CSV table of C-alpha atoms in Angstrom, one decimal:
chain,number,residue,atom,x,y,z
A,1,LYS,CA,-55.1,178.8,5.4
A,2,LYS,CA,-56.8,176.8,8.1
A,3,PHE,CA,-56.9,173.0,7.7
A,4,VAL,CA,-60.4,171.6,7.8
A,5,PRO,CA,-60.3,167.8,8.3
A,6,LYS,CA,-62.3,165.5,6.1
A,7,GLN,CA,-64.9,163.2,7.6
A,8,HIS,CA,-62.6,160.2,7.6
A,9,ASP,CA,-59.8,162.2,9.2
A,10,LEU,CA,-61.8,162.9,12.4
A,11,PRO,CA,-62.0,160.3,15.1
A,12,GLN,CA,-65.1,158.2,14.9
A,13,LYS,CA,-67.2,158.0,18.0
A,14,GLU,CA,-70.8,157.7,19.0
A,15,PRO,CA,-72.6,161.1,19.1
A,16,ILE,CA,-73.5,162.5,22.5
A,17,ASN,CA,-76.4,164.5,21.2
A,18,PHE,CA,-79.4,163.4,19.2
A,19,ILE,CA,-79.6,166.9,17.8
A,20,THR,CA,-77.6,170.1,18.1
A,21,TYR,CA,-79.4,173.3,17.2
A,22,TYR,CA,-77.1,176.0,15.8
A,23,TYR,CA,-78.9,179.1,17.0
A,24,SER,CA,-78.2,182.2,15.1
A,25,GLY,CA,-80.1,184.9,17.0
A,26,GLU,CA,-83.8,184.1,16.3
A,27,SER,CA,-86.5,185.3,18.6
A,28,GLU,CA,-87.2,184.4,22.2
A,29,GLN,CA,-90.3,182.6,21.0
A,30,THR,CA,-88.0,180.4,18.9
A,31,ILE,CA,-85.9,179.6,22.0
A,32,CYS,CA,-89.1,178.7,23.9
A,33,ALA,CA,-90.3,176.4,21.2
A,34,LEU,CA,-86.9,174.7,20.9
A,35,ALA,CA,-87.0,174.2,24.7
A,36,LYS,CA,-90.3,172.4,24.4
A,37,ILE,CA,-88.9,170.2,21.6
A,38,ALA,CA,-85.9,169.4,23.8
A,39,GLN,CA,-88.2,168.4,26.7
A,40,LYS,CA,-90.3,166.1,24.4
A,41,LEU,CA,-87.1,164.5,23.1
A,42,GLU,CA,-85.7,164.0,26.6
A,43,THR,CA,-88.7,161.9,27.4
A,44,GLN,CA,-87.4,159.5,24.8
A,45,ASN,CA,-83.8,159.7,26.1
A,46,LYS,CA,-82.8,161.8,23.1
A,47,ARG,CA,-80.4,164.6,24.1
A,48,PHE,CA,-81.0,168.1,22.6
A,49,ALA,CA,-78.2,170.7,22.7
A,50,ILE,CA,-78.4,174.3,21.6
A,51,ARG,CA,-75.3,176.1,20.4
A,52,PRO,CA,-75.5,179.9,20.3
A,53,HIS,CA,-73.7,181.9,17.6
A,54,PRO,CA,-70.5,183.3,19.0
A,55,ARG,CA,-71.4,186.8,17.9
A,56,TYR,CA,-75.0,186.7,19.0
A,57,PRO,CA,-75.0,184.5,22.1
A,58,HIS,CA,-78.3,185.5,23.7
A,59,LEU,CA,-77.2,183.5,26.7
A,60,GLU,CA,-79.6,185.2,29.1
A,61,GLN,CA,-82.6,184.3,26.9
A,62,ILE,CA,-81.3,180.8,26.3
A,63,ARG,CA,-80.6,180.2,30.0
A,64,LYS,CA,-84.3,181.1,30.8
A,65,TYR,CA,-85.3,177.9,28.9
A,66,PHE,CA,-82.4,175.5,28.8
A,67,ARG,CA,-80.2,174.0,31.5
A,68,ASP,CA,-76.5,174.6,31.4
A,69,ASP,CA,-75.8,171.0,30.3
A,70,GLN,CA,-78.0,171.6,27.2
A,71,ILE,CA,-76.1,174.7,26.1
A,72,GLU,CA,-73.0,174.1,24.0
A,73,LEU,CA,-70.8,177.2,24.2
A,74,PRO,CA,-68.6,177.9,21.2
A,75,SER,CA,-65.7,178.4,23.5
A,76,SER,CA,-66.1,174.9,24.9
A,77,CYS,CA,-65.6,173.0,21.6
A,78,SER,CA,-64.9,173.6,17.9
A,79,VAL,CA,-67.6,173.4,15.3
A,80,GLU,CA,-66.1,170.2,14.0
A,81,GLU,CA,-66.2,168.6,17.5
A,82,SER,CA,-69.8,169.8,17.9
A,83,LEU,CA,-70.8,168.2,14.6
A,84,HIS,CA,-69.2,164.9,15.6
A,85,ASN,CA,-70.9,165.0,18.9
A,86,SER,CA,-74.4,165.1,17.3
A,87,SER,CA,-76.4,162.8,15.1
A,88,TYR,CA,-78.3,165.7,13.6
A,89,ALA,CA,-77.3,169.3,12.9
A,90,ALA,CA,-80.3,171.7,13.0
A,91,GLY,CA,-80.9,175.3,12.4
A,92,ILE,CA,-82.6,177.7,10.0
A,93,VAL,CA,-79.9,180.2,8.8
A,94,SER,CA,-76.6,178.9,10.0
A,95,THR,CA,-73.4,178.5,8.0
A,96,VAL,CA,-72.7,175.5,10.3
A,97,LEU,CA,-75.4,173.6,8.4
A,98,SER,CA,-73.2,173.9,5.2
A,99,GLU,CA,-70.3,172.5,7.2
A,100,ALA,CA,-72.5,169.7,8.5
A,101,TYR,CA,-73.5,168.8,4.9
A,102,TYR,CA,-69.8,168.6,3.9
A,103,HIS,CA,-69.1,166.4,7.0
A,104,LYS,CA,-71.8,164.1,5.8
A,105,LYS,CA,-74.1,164.9,8.8
A,106,THR,CA,-77.8,164.9,8.4
A,107,VAL,CA,-78.9,168.5,8.1
A,108,VAL,CA,-82.2,169.4,9.7
A,109,ILE,CA,-83.9,172.6,8.5
A,110,ASP,CA,-86.1,174.2,11.1
A,111,ASP,CA,-89.5,174.7,9.4
A,112,ILE,CA,-91.4,174.9,12.7
A,113,THR,CA,-90.2,177.6,15.2
A,114,ASP,CA,-90.1,180.5,12.7
A,115,GLN,CA,-92.2,179.7,9.7
A,116,PRO,CA,-91.8,183.1,8.1
A,117,GLN,CA,-88.0,182.7,8.2
A,118,TYR,CA,-88.4,179.2,6.7
A,119,GLU,CA,-90.7,180.5,4.0
A,120,ASN,CA,-88.2,183.3,3.2
A,121,LEU,CA,-85.5,180.7,2.7
A,122,SER,CA,-87.8,178.8,0.3
A,123,MET,CA,-88.8,182.0,-1.5
A,124,ARG,CA,-85.1,183.0,-1.9
A,125,ASP,CA,-84.3,179.5,-3.3
A,126,SER,CA,-81.8,178.9,-0.6
A,127,ILE,CA,-78.9,176.6,-1.4
A,128,LEU,CA,-79.5,174.8,1.9
A,129,LEU,CA,-82.9,173.7,0.6
A,130,LYS,CA,-81.3,172.4,-2.6
A,131,ARG,CA,-79.0,170.1,-0.7
A,132,LYS,CA,-80.0,166.8,0.9
A,133,HIS,CA,-81.7,167.6,4.2
A,134,THR,CA,-84.6,166.7,6.4
A,135,LEU,CA,-87.2,169.1,7.9
A,136,LEU,CA,-87.5,169.4,11.7
A,137,SER,CA,-91.2,168.7,11.4
A,138,ASP,CA,-90.5,165.4,9.7
A,139,LEU,CA,-87.8,164.4,12.2
A,140,LEU,CA,-90.2,165.1,15.1
A,141,ASP,CA,-93.0,163.2,13.3
A,142,ASN,CA,-90.6,160.2,13.0
A,143,CYS,CA,-90.1,160.5,16.8
A,144,GLY,CA,-93.8,160.6,17.4
A,145,ILE,CA,-93.7,164.1,18.7
A,146,THR,CA,-96.4,166.7,17.9
A,147,TYR,CA,-95.4,170.3,17.7
A,148,GLU,CA,-98.6,172.2,17.0
A,149,SER,CA,-98.6,174.2,20.3
A,150,LEU,CA,-95.0,174.8,21.2
A,151,CYS,CA,-95.2,178.3,22.5
């Protein structure tokens, strides 16, 4: 059985990323929209990282829109390290969001880049939506970022 450290067992340090998006194989349109969000956050000195799912890396598509320093490869750090390197853990259908919740990270549910997928989560009464979370649209609003025409 693998040991999963509790929040207080992990070294405390200042997060490197404002937000890490745990990408689980959504569309290229989603990647494009996320890249535009990343660009807008960068103008505020807020670092955005995207972490592809290890089984569905889609690296070619991701690299079309993101610089290498914005891509967090699963082989480069553990999920636990990734969570501690980020202020916010974002995604739409990623088990990492549940891990983030248990590590007391703010979970951000993407309600922007793939609205049908988000509506499906809502319709299915997803457990992620029952837990404390924030919506990506609200987080961006709080940063003064509009997202109407992302891609």
